Tab-separated table of C-alpha atoms in Angstrom:
chain	number	residue	atom	x	y	z
A	149	MET	CA	140.942	180.551	149.924
A	150	ALA	CA	139.087	179.277	153.300
A	151	GLY	CA	135.914	180.765	151.494
A	152	GLU	CA	136.206	179.494	148.317
A	153	MET	CA	136.992	175.837	149.937
A	154	GLU	CA	133.766	176.167	151.845
A	155	ASN	CA	131.836	177.108	148.748
A	156	ARG	CA	133.603	173.724	146.934
A	157	GLU	CA	132.767	171.889	149.589
A	158	GLY	CA	129.088	172.559	150.130
A	159	GLY	CA	128.453	172.196	146.537
A	160	MET	CA	130.480	168.556	146.375
A	161	VAL	CA	128.531	167.479	149.330
A	162	GLN	CA	125.006	168.459	147.962
A	163	LYS	CA	125.699	166.997	144.715
A	164	LEU	CA	126.821	163.361	146.444
A	165	ASP	CA	123.086	162.368	147.459
A	166	GLN	CA	121.383	165.718	146.652
A	167	LYS	CA	120.411	165.865	150.510
A	168	LEU	CA	121.270	169.336	151.205
A	169	PRO	CA	119.208	172.261	149.815
A	170	VAL	CA	120.378	173.208	146.156
A	171	ALA	CA	120.772	176.962	147.239
A	172	ASN	CA	121.773	176.798	150.749
A	173	GLU	CA	122.345	179.430	153.354
A	174	TYR	CA	125.018	178.751	155.910
A	175	LEU	CA	125.750	181.025	158.874
A	176	LEU	CA	129.272	181.679	159.860
A	177	LEU	CA	129.987	182.658	163.729
A	178	SER	CA	133.215	184.213	164.719
A	179	GLY	CA	134.894	181.780	167.311
A	180	GLY	CA	134.555	178.119	167.811
A	181	VAL	CA	132.055	176.116	169.560
A	182	ARG	CA	134.239	175.870	172.731
A	183	GLU	CA	133.737	179.628	173.246
A	184	GLY	CA	130.276	179.338	173.425
A	185	VAL	CA	128.718	181.029	170.600
A	186	VAL	CA	126.232	178.131	170.037
A	187	ASP	CA	124.498	176.159	172.770
A	188	LEU	CA	125.998	172.857	172.101
A	189	ASP	CA	127.352	170.031	174.782
A	190	LEU	CA	131.320	170.467	174.875
A	191	ASP	CA	131.832	167.115	177.041
A	192	GLU	CA	132.376	164.988	173.860
A	193	LEU	CA	134.562	167.780	172.123
A	194	ASN	CA	138.378	167.062	172.173
A	195	VAL	CA	140.630	169.566	173.771
A	196	TYR	CA	142.200	172.049	170.743
A	197	ALA	CA	144.504	175.155	172.318
A	198	ARG	CA	144.691	178.438	170.283
A	199	GLY	CA	148.170	179.029	169.259
A	200	THR	CA	148.918	174.978	169.730
A	201	ASP	CA	146.388	173.808	167.557
A	202	TYR	CA	144.740	176.888	165.643
A	203	ASP	CA	145.154	180.606	165.237
A	204	MET	CA	141.841	181.749	164.106
A	205	ASP	CA	138.473	179.704	165.202
A	206	PHE	CA	134.813	179.967	163.400
A	207	THR	CA	131.499	178.157	163.616
A	208	LEU	CA	129.848	177.148	160.332
A	209	LEU	CA	126.153	176.169	160.903
A	210	VAL	CA	125.003	174.107	158.029
A	211	PRO	CA	121.428	173.419	157.440
A	212	ALA	CA	120.617	170.001	156.296
A	213	LEU	CA	117.106	170.825	156.015
A	214	LYS	CA	115.907	174.557	155.416
A	215	LEU	CA	112.228	175.213	156.371
A	216	HIS	CA	111.540	178.690	155.238
A	217	ASP	CA	108.376	177.960	153.273
A	218	ARG	CA	105.412	179.294	155.436
A	219	ASN	CA	103.133	176.533	153.752
A	220	GLN	CA	105.700	173.950	154.682
A	221	PRO	CA	104.166	171.703	157.448
A	222	VAL	CA	106.603	171.533	160.547
A	223	THR	CA	106.175	169.267	163.247
A	224	LEU	CA	107.979	170.041	166.204
A	225	ASP	CA	107.068	167.147	168.851
A	226	MET	CA	108.007	168.445	172.257
A	227	ARG	CA	106.077	165.807	173.998
A	228	HIS	CA	108.814	163.587	174.644
A	229	SER	CA	111.684	166.326	175.401
A	230	ALA	CA	112.809	168.641	178.173
A	231	LEU	CA	112.198	172.295	177.404
A	232	CYS	CA	114.024	174.020	174.643
A	233	HIS	CA	114.252	170.613	172.907
A	234	SER	CA	112.267	168.784	170.393
A	235	TRP	CA	111.921	165.828	168.141
A	236	LEU	CA	111.426	166.534	164.446
A	237	SER	CA	108.777	164.525	162.531
A	238	LEU	CA	108.917	164.357	158.755
A	239	ARG	CA	105.543	162.810	159.060
A	240	LEU	CA	103.802	165.591	156.902
A	241	PHE	CA	106.512	165.866	154.580
A	242	ASP	CA	106.399	164.952	151.054
A	243	GLU	CA	107.478	161.711	149.802
A	244	GLY	CA	110.460	162.834	148.163
A	245	THR	CA	111.817	164.442	151.298
A	246	ILE	CA	111.319	161.240	153.293
A	247	SER	CA	112.741	158.903	150.760
A	248	LYS	CA	115.859	161.516	150.569
A	249	TRP	CA	116.262	161.407	154.427
A	250	LYS	CA	114.995	157.875	155.409
A	251	ASP	CA	118.324	156.702	156.315
A	252	CYS	CA	119.022	159.542	158.832
A	253	CYS	CA	115.707	159.181	160.640
A	254	THR	CA	114.571	157.025	163.489
A	255	ILE	CA	111.437	155.236	162.583
A	256	VAL	CA	108.578	154.604	165.124
A	257	ASP	CA	105.427	152.424	164.005
A	258	HIS	CA	102.254	153.179	165.328
A	259	ILE	CA	99.383	150.857	166.440
A	260	ASN	CA	97.258	152.135	163.875
A	261	GLY	CA	99.516	151.125	161.212
A	262	ALA	CA	101.096	154.294	160.512
A	263	THR	CA	104.934	155.000	160.299
A	264	ASN	CA	106.186	158.110	161.830
A	265	TYR	CA	109.983	159.224	160.874
A	266	PHE	CA	111.914	161.248	163.076
A	267	PHE	CA	114.969	163.413	161.903
A	268	SER	CA	117.764	162.065	163.988
A	269	PRO	CA	120.530	164.432	164.988
A	270	THR	CA	123.187	161.623	165.433
A	271	LYS	CA	122.315	159.710	162.228
A	272	VAL	CA	122.330	163.249	160.258
A	273	ALA	CA	125.845	164.270	162.001
A	274	ASP	CA	127.276	160.427	160.669
A	275	TRP	CA	125.830	161.346	157.105
A	276	PHE	CA	127.651	164.641	157.339
A	277	TYR	CA	131.003	163.566	158.553
A	278	ASP	CA	131.069	160.557	156.041
A	279	SER	CA	129.993	163.022	153.088
A	280	ILE	CA	132.850	165.667	154.280
A	281	SER	CA	135.566	162.965	154.112
A	282	ILE	CA	134.606	161.995	150.898
A	283	VAL	CA	134.332	165.533	149.708
A	284	LEU	CA	137.865	166.300	151.395
A	285	SER	CA	139.383	163.162	149.951
A	286	GLU	CA	138.605	164.096	146.505
A	287	ILE	CA	139.734	167.959	146.905
A	288	GLN	CA	142.787	166.542	148.319
A	289	LYS	CA	143.395	164.189	145.173
A	290	LYS	CA	143.120	166.934	142.823
A	291	PRO	CA	144.688	170.259	144.640
A	292	GLN	CA	144.327	173.573	143.283
A	293	ARG	CA	146.529	176.310	143.652
A	294	GLY	CA	145.606	178.610	146.600
A	295	MET	CA	143.218	176.162	148.118
A	296	PRO	CA	144.017	175.632	151.950
A	297	LYS	CA	145.783	172.532	153.076
A	298	VAL	CA	143.492	170.156	155.184
A	299	GLU	CA	145.280	169.568	158.623
A	300	LYS	CA	142.584	167.406	160.446
A	301	VAL	CA	139.131	166.462	159.972
A	302	GLU	CA	137.467	165.036	163.222
A	303	LYS	CA	134.198	164.198	164.415
A	304	ASN	CA	133.390	165.483	167.847
A	305	GLY	CA	130.216	164.034	169.050
A	306	THR	CA	127.588	165.644	166.403
A	307	ILE	CA	130.077	168.065	165.239
A	308	ILE	CA	132.896	168.070	162.639
A	309	SER	CA	136.099	170.021	163.441
A	310	ILE	CA	138.266	170.943	160.440
A	311	ILE	CA	141.552	172.512	160.790
A	312	LEU	CA	142.707	174.196	157.732
A	313	GLY	CA	146.130	175.456	156.805
A	314	VAL	CA	145.978	178.848	154.884
A	315	GLY	CA	149.806	179.881	154.389
A	316	SER	CA	151.310	179.996	157.823
A	317	SER	CA	148.145	180.253	159.829
A	318	ARG	CA	145.719	177.414	160.843
A	319	MET	CA	141.844	178.088	160.552
A	320	LEU	CA	139.550	175.841	163.002
A	321	TYR	CA	136.205	175.298	161.440
A	322	ASP	CA	133.467	173.783	163.863
A	323	ILE	CA	130.650	172.969	161.301
A	324	VAL	CA	127.314	172.218	162.614
A	325	PRO	CA	124.520	170.485	160.946
A	326	VAL	CA	121.030	171.959	161.916
A	327	VAL	CA	117.459	172.664	160.591
A	328	SER	CA	117.036	176.025	159.806
A	329	PHE	CA	113.356	177.763	160.453
A	330	LYS	CA	112.238	181.479	159.300
A	331	GLY	CA	109.993	182.892	162.028
A	332	TRP	CA	109.704	182.093	165.989
A	333	PRO	CA	108.783	179.012	167.516
A	334	ALA	CA	105.522	179.204	169.733
A	335	VAL	CA	107.426	177.734	173.090
A	336	ALA	CA	109.383	181.117	173.113
A	337	GLN	CA	106.267	183.602	172.142
A	338	SER	CA	105.978	184.743	175.537
A	339	TRP	CA	109.245	186.269	175.195
A	340	LEU	CA	108.564	189.012	173.195
A	341	MET	CA	105.783	190.015	175.438
A	342	GLU	CA	108.588	191.102	177.993
A	343	ASN	CA	110.553	194.634	178.005
A	344	HIS	CA	114.265	194.089	176.914
A	345	PHE	CA	117.271	195.911	176.528
A	346	TRP	CA	117.281	195.945	172.645
A	347	ASP	CA	113.765	197.644	172.835
A	348	GLY	CA	114.017	200.538	170.366
A	349	LYS	CA	117.577	200.034	169.151
A	350	ILE	CA	116.539	197.133	166.450
A	351	THR	CA	113.588	195.762	165.352
A	352	GLU	CA	111.496	193.004	166.450
A	353	GLU	CA	111.905	191.739	162.806
A	354	GLU	CA	115.596	191.599	163.071
A	355	VAL	CA	115.430	189.547	166.305
A	356	ILE	CA	112.980	186.946	165.402
A	357	SER	CA	114.051	186.218	161.670
A	358	GLY	CA	114.575	182.935	162.150
A	359	PHE	CA	115.990	179.964	164.753
A	360	TYR	CA	117.471	176.738	164.276
A	361	LEU	CA	117.463	173.180	165.932
A	362	VAL	CA	121.193	172.064	166.716
A	363	PRO	CA	122.454	168.523	167.413
A	364	ALA	CA	122.260	168.050	171.017
A	365	CYS	CA	120.048	166.840	173.561
A	366	SER	CA	118.764	167.674	177.046
A	367	TYR	CA	120.314	165.874	180.307
A	368	LYS	CA	118.081	163.104	180.186
A	369	GLY	CA	117.078	163.355	176.609
A	370	LYS	CA	117.386	160.607	173.693
A	371	LYS	CA	120.321	161.402	171.662
A	372	ASP	CA	119.199	159.625	168.552
A	373	ASN	CA	115.887	161.813	168.250
A	374	GLU	CA	116.075	165.138	170.388
A	375	TRP	CA	117.243	168.491	168.916
A	376	ARG	CA	118.003	171.576	170.884
A	377	LEU	CA	116.402	174.916	169.865
A	378	SER	CA	118.875	177.402	169.333
A	379	PHE	CA	118.810	181.389	168.721
A	380	ALA	CA	122.176	181.945	167.005
A	381	ARG	CA	120.954	184.129	164.575
A	382	SER	CA	118.964	186.389	166.740
A	383	GLU	CA	121.977	186.397	169.056
A	384	VAL	CA	123.982	188.185	166.494
A	385	GLN	CA	121.721	190.661	166.228
A	386	LEU	CA	121.314	191.441	170.404
A	387	LYS	CA	125.182	191.756	170.270
A	388	LYS	CA	124.700	195.246	168.247
A	389	CYS	CA	123.234	196.410	171.632
A	390	ILE	CA	125.723	195.533	174.097
A	391	SER	CA	128.475	197.946	175.403
A	392	SER	CA	131.976	197.559	174.453
A	393	SER	CA	133.084	197.975	178.113
A	394	LEU	CA	130.295	195.127	178.798
A	395	MET	CA	131.378	193.025	175.987
A	396	GLN	CA	135.226	193.282	177.245
A	397	ALA	CA	134.067	192.470	180.707
A	398	TYR	CA	132.518	189.440	179.244
A	399	GLN	CA	135.521	188.184	177.397
A	400	ALA	CA	137.746	188.749	180.587
A	401	CYS	CA	135.449	186.582	182.554
A	402	LYS	CA	135.189	184.048	179.807
A	403	ALA	CA	139.060	183.590	179.822
A	404	ILE	CA	139.022	183.151	183.169
A	405	ILE	CA	136.515	180.598	183.843
A	406	ILE	CA	136.877	178.558	180.556
A	407	LYS	CA	139.700	176.602	181.836
A	408	LEU	CA	138.885	177.048	185.784
A	409	LEU	CA	135.312	175.522	185.660
A	410	SER	CA	136.242	173.086	182.947
A	411	ARG	CA	136.282	170.035	184.925
A	412	PRO	CA	133.904	168.703	185.801
A	413	LYS	CA	131.833	170.054	183.025
A	414	ALA	CA	129.122	172.244	184.839
A	415	ILE	CA	129.680	176.168	183.414
A	416	SER	CA	129.915	176.639	179.948
A	417	PRO	CA	130.814	180.166	177.943
A	418	TYR	CA	127.342	179.981	176.397
A	419	HIS	CA	125.650	180.035	180.182
A	420	LEU	CA	128.115	183.018	180.926
A	421	ARG	CA	126.517	184.657	177.871
A	422	SER	CA	123.315	183.922	178.831
A	423	MET	CA	123.875	185.403	182.390
A	424	MET	CA	125.330	188.666	180.428
A	425	LEU	CA	122.194	188.843	178.222
A	426	TRP	CA	119.852	188.799	181.445
A	427	ALA	CA	122.107	191.431	183.083
A	428	CYS	CA	121.432	193.657	180.188
A	429	ASP	CA	117.916	193.397	180.730
A	430	ARG	CA	118.078	193.803	184.453
A	431	LEU	CA	120.381	196.760	184.802
A	432	PRO	CA	119.501	200.629	183.787
A	433	ALA	CA	120.918	201.404	180.162
A	434	ASN	CA	122.788	204.537	180.986
A	435	TYR	CA	124.689	202.634	183.896
A	436	LEU	CA	125.684	199.682	180.841
A	437	ALA	CA	126.656	202.375	179.139
A	438	GLN	CA	129.589	203.657	181.109
A	439	GLU	CA	132.436	203.243	178.806
A	440	ASP	CA	134.960	202.939	182.045
A	441	TYR	CA	133.127	200.594	183.831
A	442	ALA	CA	134.335	197.228	182.347
A	443	ALA	CA	135.928	196.363	185.867
A	444	HIS	CA	132.631	196.785	187.740
A	445	PHE	CA	131.167	194.502	184.625
A	446	LEU	CA	133.581	191.977	185.245
A	447	LEU	CA	132.931	191.653	189.116
A	448	GLY	CA	129.384	191.504	188.608
A	449	LEU	CA	129.491	188.726	186.018
A	450	ILE	CA	131.445	186.700	188.478
A	451	ASP	CA	128.779	187.321	191.317
A	452	ASP	CA	126.138	186.487	188.798
A	453	LEU	CA	127.475	183.194	188.050
A	454	GLN	CA	128.331	182.187	191.766
A	455	HIS	CA	124.570	183.095	192.461
A	456	CYS	CA	123.629	181.065	189.241
A	457	LEU	CA	125.390	178.241	190.556
A	458	VAL	CA	124.596	177.914	194.124
A	459	ASN	CA	120.864	178.082	193.250
A	460	LYS	CA	121.466	175.423	190.375
A	461	MET	CA	119.617	178.688	188.248
A	462	CYS	CA	120.403	179.650	184.908
A	463	PRO	CA	117.426	180.450	182.606
A	464	ASN	CA	117.939	180.156	178.982
A	465	TYR	CA	117.409	183.698	177.987
A	466	PHE	CA	114.913	183.416	175.095
A	467	ILE	CA	113.089	180.217	176.957
A	468	PRO	CA	113.296	181.147	180.278
A	469	GLN	CA	111.137	178.389	182.016
A	470	CYS	CA	114.218	176.293	180.610
A	471	ASN	CA	116.836	176.033	183.546
A	472	MET	CA	119.883	175.124	181.961
A	473	LEU	CA	121.750	174.211	185.306
A	474	GLU	CA	118.790	171.855	187.117
A	475	HIS	CA	120.730	168.879	186.362
A	476	LEU	CA	124.055	169.859	188.360
A	477	SER	CA	124.708	168.047	191.338
A	478	GLU	CA	125.258	169.405	194.661
A	479	GLU	CA	129.091	167.922	195.038
A	480	THR	CA	129.594	169.851	191.425
A	481	VAL	CA	128.061	173.309	192.613
A	482	MET	CA	129.936	173.385	195.895
A	483	LEU	CA	133.423	172.468	194.037
A	484	HIS	CA	132.765	175.237	191.303
A	485	ALA	CA	131.196	177.667	193.779
A	486	ARG	CA	134.563	177.285	195.947
A	487	LYS	CA	137.154	178.011	192.840
A	488	LEU	CA	134.568	181.101	191.886
A	489	SER	CA	135.188	182.313	195.386
A	490	SER	CA	138.973	182.038	194.955
A	491	VAL	CA	138.843	184.385	191.857
A	492	ARG	CA	136.293	186.741	193.283
A	493	SER	CA	139.135	187.277	196.047
A	494	ASP	CA	141.702	188.357	193.549
A	495	PRO	CA	140.122	188.870	189.991
A	496	ALA	CA	143.059	190.994	189.334
A	497	GLU	CA	145.432	188.028	189.695
A	498	HIS	CA	143.357	185.494	187.915
A	499	LEU	CA	142.924	188.149	185.104
A	500	ARG	CA	146.753	188.424	184.607
A	501	THR	CA	147.082	184.541	184.798
A	502	ALA	CA	144.307	184.222	181.664
A	503	ILE	CA	146.020	187.269	179.589
A	504	GLU	CA	149.373	185.647	180.179
A	505	HIS	CA	147.779	182.109	178.546
A	506	VAL	CA	146.600	184.533	175.558
A	507	LYS	CA	150.088	186.115	174.909
A	508	ALA	CA	151.582	182.818	174.980
A	509	ALA	CA	149.652	181.359	172.838
A	510	ASN	CA	149.784	184.382	170.593
A	511	ARG	CA	153.884	184.115	170.957
A	512	LEU	CA	153.250	180.461	169.919
A	513	THR	CA	151.541	181.450	166.887
A	514	LEU	CA	153.893	184.106	165.773
A	515	GLU	CA	156.865	181.615	166.086
A	516	LEU	CA	155.057	179.127	163.934
A	517	GLN	CA	154.573	181.542	161.535
A	518	ARG	CA	158.068	183.060	161.587
A	519	ARG	CA	159.483	179.303	161.148
A	520	GLY	CA	156.934	178.754	158.305
A	521	SER	CA	158.049	181.691	156.667
A	522	THR	CA	161.478	180.916	156.835
A	523	THR	CA	161.355	177.226	156.207
A	524	SER	CA	158.928	176.651	153.621
A	525	ILE	CA	159.454	176.022	149.617
A	526	PRO	CA	157.379	176.602	146.696
A	527	SER	CA	154.717	173.968	146.012
A	528	PRO	CA	154.380	172.392	142.689
A	529	GLN	CA	151.678	174.951	142.011
A	530	SER	CA	153.707	177.976	142.754
A	531	ASP	CA	155.353	180.090	140.353
A	532	GLY	CA	158.382	180.523	142.874
A	533	GLY	CA	157.239	183.334	144.595
A	534	ASP	CA	156.309	183.363	148.229
A	535	PRO	CA	153.108	181.304	148.800
A	536	ASN	CA	152.460	182.051	151.949
A	537	GLN	CA	151.801	185.743	151.416
A	538	PRO	CA	148.717	186.086	149.820
A	539	ASP	CA	146.896	183.276	151.712
A	540	ASP	CA	147.939	185.016	154.881
A	541	ARG	CA	146.157	188.161	153.278
A	542	LEU	CA	143.127	186.076	152.579
A	543	ALA	CA	143.025	184.322	156.148
A	544	LYS	CA	143.524	188.023	157.764
A	545	LYS	CA	140.535	189.255	155.450
A	546	LEU	CA	138.275	186.783	156.547
A	547	GLN	CA	139.335	187.354	160.092
A	548	GLN	CA	138.522	190.943	159.581
A	549	LEU	CA	135.541	190.339	157.768
A	550	VAL	CA	133.813	188.845	160.793
A	551	THR	CA	135.580	190.945	163.945
A	552	GLU	CA	134.906	194.408	162.198
A	553	ASN	CA	131.227	193.542	161.777
A	554	PRO	CA	130.068	192.586	165.321
A	555	GLY	CA	126.272	192.179	166.038
A	556	LYS	CA	125.757	191.866	161.839
A	557	SER	CA	124.255	188.877	160.312
A	558	ILE	CA	126.920	187.178	158.324
A	559	SER	CA	125.938	184.327	155.727
A	560	VAL	CA	127.612	181.851	153.309
A	561	PHE	CA	125.249	181.483	150.289
A	562	ILE	CA	126.475	178.132	148.693
A	563	ASN	CA	124.993	177.205	145.225
A	564	PRO	CA	126.713	174.132	144.000
A	565	ASP	CA	126.170	174.948	140.288
A	566	ASP	CA	128.039	178.528	140.450
A	567	VAL	CA	130.588	178.719	143.003
A	568	THR	CA	131.830	181.947	141.642
A	569	ARG	CA	129.130	183.964	143.185
A	570	PRO	CA	130.275	186.254	146.075
A	571	HIS	CA	129.596	183.706	149.119
A	572	PHE	CA	129.642	186.045	152.142
A	573	ARG	CA	126.963	188.373	152.882
A	574	ILE	CA	126.963	190.573	155.763
A	575	ASP	CA	123.230	191.795	156.452
A	576	ASP	CA	122.205	192.610	152.919
A	577	LYS	CA	125.759	193.504	151.262
A	578	PHE	CA	127.718	190.918	149.398
A	579	PHE	CA	131.732	190.492	149.331
């Protein structure tokens, strides 16, 4: 049972050295990091293929620090960083917090004798990987009936990727250590003053309920100190306001470009997501609401992508003064622009190819599941029935939970002293 395993894992990691918040709130997103659900750098990630390596994928944001108290002093130090990035100083935190996290900080001594501790994304990721590895090792020593089988644990830069075998399905979790905040950062305050496509559809309070720092640095940033601002929780809310035909076009465009523009790395699925949000702001609502315009929207996204590439300009949706493509070389821009021109000249053929890849991956998944169901034998914990059937239902239930609630805030609550409590919350409803 994958959700129960997350509960158990989180609780055991917290108990190792009491670093994680005791009652923590995780954000579960449908789709792995490679799908662009969070703005993270993909260069350091190993390539996993749906069908070959996994069947379902998720991203789990795990707060290492949870700064939800209005009285908690927060020092985002953006003096050393590019826009949309920051260092996080623990200087104003209490001694207990500094002592607990000192080994995950870089230390800067000032001329006046003061010492500043900067929360380090790379050191936090190293600690988190080591802790998860210890916990998974302990779980595997004492396997429990119904628990998923750990097939792979891998550190990809600052991300930990785990593939769990749940019956005959394989579930990929990209686990990301983050810093969680309530409220809204000052650097993105001006964005709230503008008119947006979601005005009147959802409340401002829903959009600005919180943000994260994720472990990623700018093109010329210092990896050991620099975090990236992420608005993943807000993006979940904004998806509620995007028409199904535009989402269909976005998924189709992503399927076409994800491999085509993967080398050299220039455009990520997150860039495409940002362009889609800008398109929602720019285009008339009645046009975007057309149910049979998916093909028009697909061509429009390809054109927007080409325009952004040629001009080396893709503003972050929440912090528009941050250009996410300014670091690209002219050579890379022209290479990808030519590839996109080829797509634009015959988009249907490229889409058919992308669909065939998806179908092939699905066939491979079904074949592996068929083999698994015909060759598997009851495990020592099994009562002699089919051990795959209930686990498959649970895996599908988790997938269903996420996919049937588009745009809803899905959280996982972890309490290490009571893992029996419901651990999924969709908006305000527990499951």
